[in-house]
Amino acid sequence: LCRRGIQPTGRLIPPQAVSVALPEEQRYTDGWSYPEVSGEGAVYRWAATPAVTVRFDRALPAGDYVLHYEGYRSPHPEDPARMVLDVGDSSHVVTQPAGGISLQLNLHLAKPMRRPLLVVHHPLWSPAASGSSDTRQLASALSFAWFEALVT
């Protein structure tokens, strides 16, 4: 799409973001399905395993950060669903209702992360069980994520 001059929409990533994760940059081998584009032109990617790794584009020095995570989850297999987000030595549990995911999590990195990774845990569901022709097993969808330094 980008080669044809069509740019993704809906990415409200601020200039103070110090490391960013985009759905098209994630890997099948980390548990992701293929990238998709919404009717509004927003790129997203479904997790296809109960735990997926989100890869960020730049190293993070030790310090305090806010992790911003944007995505979507269906009401399946349960609503709300328990999601766990692990980064560095930090683990965050959230009870997430169906619909848009917009999380802001404060965290402290005791040591630098050369290649920042976030592991997101979410229960799987089957679109086919809801009458869809989609035969994949899916968890939640990633729209984009970023870290910003926590200013105190």
PDB file of C-alpha atoms in Angstrom:
ATOM      1  CA  LEU A   1       0.000   0.000   0.000  1.00  0.00           C
ATOM      2  CA  CYS A   2       2.699   2.479   0.992  1.00  0.00           C
ATOM      3  CA  ARG A   3       4.522   2.013  -2.323  1.00  0.00           C
ATOM      4  CA  ARG A   4       1.340   3.128  -4.070  1.00  0.00           C
ATOM      5  CA  GLY A   5       1.142   6.255  -1.925  1.00  0.00           C
ATOM      6  CA  ILE A   6      -1.595   4.963   0.386  1.00  0.00           C
ATOM      7  CA  GLN A   7      -0.646   5.641   4.006  1.00  0.00           C
ATOM      8  CA  PRO A   8      -2.181   3.888   7.033  1.00  0.00           C
ATOM      9  CA  THR A   9      -4.611   5.983   9.063  1.00  0.00           C
ATOM     10  CA  GLY A  10      -5.336   6.166  12.740  1.00  0.00           C
ATOM     11  CA  ARG A  11      -1.809   6.206  14.131  1.00  0.00           C
ATOM     12  CA  LEU A  12      -1.782   8.875  16.783  1.00  0.00           C
ATOM     13  CA  ILE A  13       1.770   8.235  17.960  1.00  0.00           C
ATOM     14  CA  PRO A  14       3.203  11.371  19.566  1.00  0.00           C
ATOM     15  CA  PRO A  15       6.655  12.765  18.720  1.00  0.00           C
ATOM     16  CA  GLN A  16       7.860  12.016  22.278  1.00  0.00           C
ATOM     17  CA  ALA A  17       7.538   8.238  21.649  1.00  0.00           C
ATOM     18  CA  VAL A  18      10.946   6.697  22.297  1.00  0.00           C
ATOM     19  CA  SER A  19      10.194   3.233  20.861  1.00  0.00           C
ATOM     20  CA  VAL A  20       7.310   2.128  18.615  1.00  0.00           C
ATOM     21  CA  ALA A  21       5.685  -1.185  17.580  1.00  0.00           C
ATOM     22  CA  LEU A  22       3.618  -1.346  14.389  1.00  0.00           C
ATOM     23  CA  PRO A  23       1.503  -4.349  13.331  1.00  0.00           C
ATOM     24  CA  GLU A  24       3.150  -4.726   9.923  1.00  0.00           C
ATOM     25  CA  GLU A  25       6.555  -5.077  11.612  1.00  0.00           C
ATOM     26  CA  GLN A  26       5.510  -8.047  13.794  1.00  0.00           C
ATOM     27  CA  ARG A  27       6.478 -11.642  12.953  1.00  0.00           C
ATOM     28  CA  TYR A  28       4.482 -14.773  12.186  1.00  0.00           C
ATOM     29  CA  THR A  29       7.016 -16.721  14.273  1.00  0.00           C
ATOM     30  CA  ASP A  30       6.080 -14.616  17.329  1.00  0.00           C
ATOM     31  CA  GLY A  31       2.453 -15.789  17.114  1.00  0.00           C
ATOM     32  CA  TRP A  32       0.914 -13.153  14.829  1.00  0.00           C
ATOM     33  CA  SER A  33      -1.494 -13.686  11.955  1.00  0.00           C
ATOM     34  CA  TYR A  34      -1.144 -11.672   8.733  1.00  0.00           C
ATOM     35  CA  PRO A  35      -1.523  -7.859   8.685  1.00  0.00           C
ATOM     36  CA  GLU A  36      -4.992  -6.585   7.774  1.00  0.00           C
ATOM     37  CA  VAL A  37      -6.420  -3.191   6.817  1.00  0.00           C
ATOM     38  CA  SER A  38      -9.730  -1.897   8.155  1.00  0.00           C
ATOM     39  CA  GLY A  39     -12.306  -0.145   5.986  1.00  0.00           C
ATOM     40  CA  GLU A  40     -10.939   3.153   7.367  1.00  0.00           C
ATOM     41  CA  GLY A  41      -7.387   2.298   6.260  1.00  0.00           C
ATOM     42  CA  ALA A  42      -5.977   1.389   9.686  1.00  0.00           C
ATOM     43  CA  VAL A  43      -3.470  -1.488   9.732  1.00  0.00           C
ATOM     44  CA  TYR A  44      -3.884  -4.091  12.490  1.00  0.00           C
ATOM     45  CA  ARG A  45      -2.793  -7.628  13.215  1.00  0.00           C
ATOM     46  CA  TRP A  46      -4.507 -10.414  15.167  1.00  0.00           C
ATOM     47  CA  ALA A  47      -2.623 -12.526  17.674  1.00  0.00           C
ATOM     48  CA  ALA A  48      -2.986 -16.160  16.574  1.00  0.00           C
ATOM     49  CA  THR A  49      -1.625 -17.783  19.730  1.00  0.00           C
ATOM     50  CA  PRO A  50      -2.493 -17.216  23.408  1.00  0.00           C
ATOM     51  CA  ALA A  51       0.847 -15.428  23.955  1.00  0.00           C
ATOM     52  CA  VAL A  52       2.452 -13.185  21.333  1.00  0.00           C
ATOM     53  CA  THR A  53       5.619 -11.113  21.301  1.00  0.00           C
ATOM     54  CA  VAL A  54       5.391  -7.451  20.301  1.00  0.00           C
ATOM     55  CA  ARG A  55       8.704  -6.126  18.935  1.00  0.00           C
ATOM     56  CA  PHE A  56       9.619  -2.445  19.281  1.00  0.00           C
ATOM     57  CA  ASP A  57      11.899  -0.520  16.934  1.00  0.00           C
ATOM     58  CA  ARG A  58      14.421   1.138  19.283  1.00  0.00           C
ATOM     59  CA  ALA A  59      16.405   0.260  22.392  1.00  0.00           C
ATOM     60  CA  LEU A  60      15.299   1.579  25.781  1.00  0.00           C
ATOM     61  CA  PRO A  61      17.738   2.642  28.494  1.00  0.00           C
ATOM     62  CA  ALA A  62      16.952   1.774  32.098  1.00  0.00           C
ATOM     63  CA  GLY A  63      14.354   4.136  33.532  1.00  0.00           C
ATOM     64  CA  ASP A  64      10.660   4.867  33.985  1.00  0.00           C
ATOM     65  CA  TYR A  65       8.226   4.663  31.067  1.00  0.00           C
ATOM     66  CA  VAL A  66       4.593   4.683  30.071  1.00  0.00           C
ATOM     67  CA  LEU A  67       3.660   1.840  27.728  1.00  0.00           C
ATOM     68  CA  HIS A  68       0.770   2.793  25.433  1.00  0.00           C
ATOM     69  CA  TYR A  69      -0.976  -0.168  23.817  1.00  0.00           C
ATOM     70  CA  GLU A  70      -3.789   0.250  21.278  1.00  0.00           C
ATOM     71  CA  GLY A  71      -5.803  -2.586  19.791  1.00  0.00           C
ATOM     72  CA  TYR A  72      -9.084  -4.448  19.793  1.00  0.00           C
ATOM     73  CA  ARG A  73     -10.624  -7.559  21.271  1.00  0.00           C
ATOM     74  CA  SER A  74     -13.839  -9.348  20.431  1.00  0.00           C
ATOM     75  CA  PRO A  75     -16.330 -10.413  23.108  1.00  0.00           C
ATOM     76  CA  HIS A  76     -15.103 -14.000  22.637  1.00  0.00           C
ATOM     77  CA  PRO A  77     -14.244 -16.285  24.327  1.00  0.00           C
ATOM     78  CA  GLU A  78     -15.398 -14.246  27.344  1.00  0.00           C
ATOM     79  CA  ASP A  79     -16.293 -10.668  28.114  1.00  0.00           C
ATOM     80  CA  PRO A  80     -14.402  -9.202  29.826  1.00  0.00           C
ATOM     81  CA  ALA A  81     -11.167 -11.151  29.354  1.00  0.00           C
ATOM     82  CA  ARG A  82      -8.016 -11.310  31.449  1.00  0.00           C
ATOM     83  CA  MET A  83      -4.981  -9.983  29.589  1.00  0.00           C
ATOM     84  CA  VAL A  84      -1.418 -10.105  30.894  1.00  0.00           C
ATOM     85  CA  LEU A  85       1.300  -7.835  29.508  1.00  0.00           C
ATOM     86  CA  ASP A  86       4.912  -8.710  30.352  1.00  0.00           C
ATOM     87  CA  VAL A  87       7.843  -6.402  29.631  1.00  0.00           C
ATOM     88  CA  GLY A  88      11.281  -6.695  31.217  1.00  0.00           C
ATOM     89  CA  ASP A  89      10.799  -7.734  34.848  1.00  0.00           C
ATOM     90  CA  SER A  90       7.338  -6.186  34.965  1.00  0.00           C
ATOM     91  CA  SER A  91       3.975  -7.942  34.563  1.00  0.00           C
ATOM     92  CA  HIS A  92       0.616  -6.164  34.314  1.00  0.00           C
ATOM     93  CA  VAL A  93      -2.772  -7.885  34.536  1.00  0.00           C
ATOM     94  CA  VAL A  94      -5.803  -6.098  33.118  1.00  0.00           C
ATOM     95  CA  THR A  95      -9.451  -7.071  32.825  1.00  0.00           C
ATOM     96  CA  GLN A  96     -10.294  -5.892  29.340  1.00  0.00           C
ATOM     97  CA  PRO A  97     -13.855  -5.563  28.017  1.00  0.00           C
ATOM     98  CA  ALA A  98     -14.695  -6.204  24.380  1.00  0.00           C
ATOM     99  CA  GLY A  99     -14.016  -3.405  21.922  1.00  0.00           C
ATOM    100  CA  GLY A 100     -11.124  -1.003  21.660  1.00  0.00           C
ATOM    101  CA  ILE A 101      -8.061  -1.544  23.801  1.00  0.00           C
ATOM    102  CA  SER A 102      -6.341   1.632  24.970  1.00  0.00           C
ATOM    103  CA  LEU A 103      -3.910   0.927  27.803  1.00  0.00           C
ATOM    104  CA  GLN A 104      -1.392   3.196  29.517  1.00  0.00           C
ATOM    105  CA  LEU A 105       0.832   1.264  31.905  1.00  0.00           C
ATOM    106  CA  ASN A 106       3.589   2.796  34.027  1.00  0.00           C
ATOM    107  CA  LEU A 107       6.661   0.616  34.345  1.00  0.00           C
ATOM    108  CA  HIS A 108      10.234   0.736  35.528  1.00  0.00           C
ATOM    109  CA  LEU A 109      13.075  -0.892  33.594  1.00  0.00           C
ATOM    110  CA  ALA A 110      15.869  -1.749  36.003  1.00  0.00           C
ATOM    111  CA  LYS A 111      18.208  -2.510  33.099  1.00  0.00           C
ATOM    112  CA  PRO A 112      18.340  -1.375  29.482  1.00  0.00           C
ATOM    113  CA  MET A 113      16.498  -3.324  26.784  1.00  0.00           C
ATOM    114  CA  ARG A 114      18.503  -3.516  23.593  1.00  0.00           C
ATOM    115  CA  ARG A 115      15.549  -5.041  21.746  1.00  0.00           C
ATOM    116  CA  PRO A 116      12.376  -4.164  23.668  1.00  0.00           C
ATOM    117  CA  LEU A 117       9.861  -7.010  23.694  1.00  0.00           C
ATOM    118  CA  LEU A 118       6.364  -7.083  25.146  1.00  0.00           C
ATOM    119  CA  VAL A 119       4.575 -10.410  25.610  1.00  0.00           C
ATOM    120  CA  VAL A 120       0.778 -10.161  25.509  1.00  0.00           C
ATOM    121  CA  HIS A 121      -1.341 -13.029  26.843  1.00  0.00           C
ATOM    122  CA  HIS A 122      -5.005 -13.306  25.821  1.00  0.00           C
ATOM    123  CA  PRO A 123      -7.355 -16.320  25.538  1.00  0.00           C
ATOM    124  CA  LEU A 124      -7.989 -17.700  22.049  1.00  0.00           C
ATOM    125  CA  TRP A 125     -11.362 -17.828  20.319  1.00  0.00           C
ATOM    126  CA  SER A 126     -12.619 -19.206  17.026  1.00  0.00           C
ATOM    127  CA  PRO A 127     -14.419 -16.879  14.606  1.00  0.00           C
ATOM    128  CA  ALA A 128     -15.865 -20.021  12.958  1.00  0.00           C
ATOM    129  CA  ALA A 129     -17.694 -20.830  16.214  1.00  0.00           C
ATOM    130  CA  SER A 130     -19.506 -17.498  15.777  1.00  0.00           C
ATOM    131  CA  GLY A 131     -20.607 -18.320  12.224  1.00  0.00           C
ATOM    132  CA  SER A 132     -17.658 -16.762  10.355  1.00  0.00           C
ATOM    133  CA  SER A 133     -15.891 -18.502   7.477  1.00  0.00           C
ATOM    134  CA  ASP A 134     -12.572 -17.480   9.106  1.00  0.00           C
ATOM    135  CA  THR A 135     -10.922 -20.706  10.310  1.00  0.00           C
ATOM    136  CA  ARG A 136      -8.141 -19.052  12.330  1.00  0.00           C
ATOM    137  CA  GLN A 137      -7.795 -19.140  16.098  1.00  0.00           C
ATOM    138  CA  LEU A 138      -7.449 -15.536  17.313  1.00  0.00           C
ATOM    139  CA  ALA A 139      -6.751 -13.660  20.533  1.00  0.00           C
ATOM    140  CA  SER A 140      -6.659  -9.837  20.440  1.00  0.00           C
ATOM    141  CA  ALA A 141      -5.549  -7.398  17.734  1.00  0.00           C
ATOM    142  CA  LEU A 142      -2.662  -4.909  17.823  1.00  0.00           C
ATOM    143  CA  SER A 143      -3.123  -1.500  16.214  1.00  0.00           C
ATOM    144  CA  PHE A 144       0.124   0.060  17.500  1.00  0.00           C
ATOM    145  CA  ALA A 145       2.073   0.547  20.712  1.00  0.00           C
ATOM    146  CA  TRP A 146       4.762   2.876  21.982  1.00  0.00           C
ATOM    147  CA  PHE A 147       6.861   3.761  25.000  1.00  0.00           C
ATOM    148  CA  GLU A 148       7.371   7.261  26.242  1.00  0.00           C
ATOM    149  CA  ALA A 149       9.679   8.344  29.063  1.00  0.00           C
ATOM    150  CA  LEU A 150       7.813   9.023  32.283  1.00  0.00           C
ATOM    151  CA  VAL A 151       8.494  12.610  33.256  1.00  0.00           C
ATOM    152  CA  THR A 152       8.420  13.199  37.003  1.00  0.00           C
TER     153      THR A 152
END
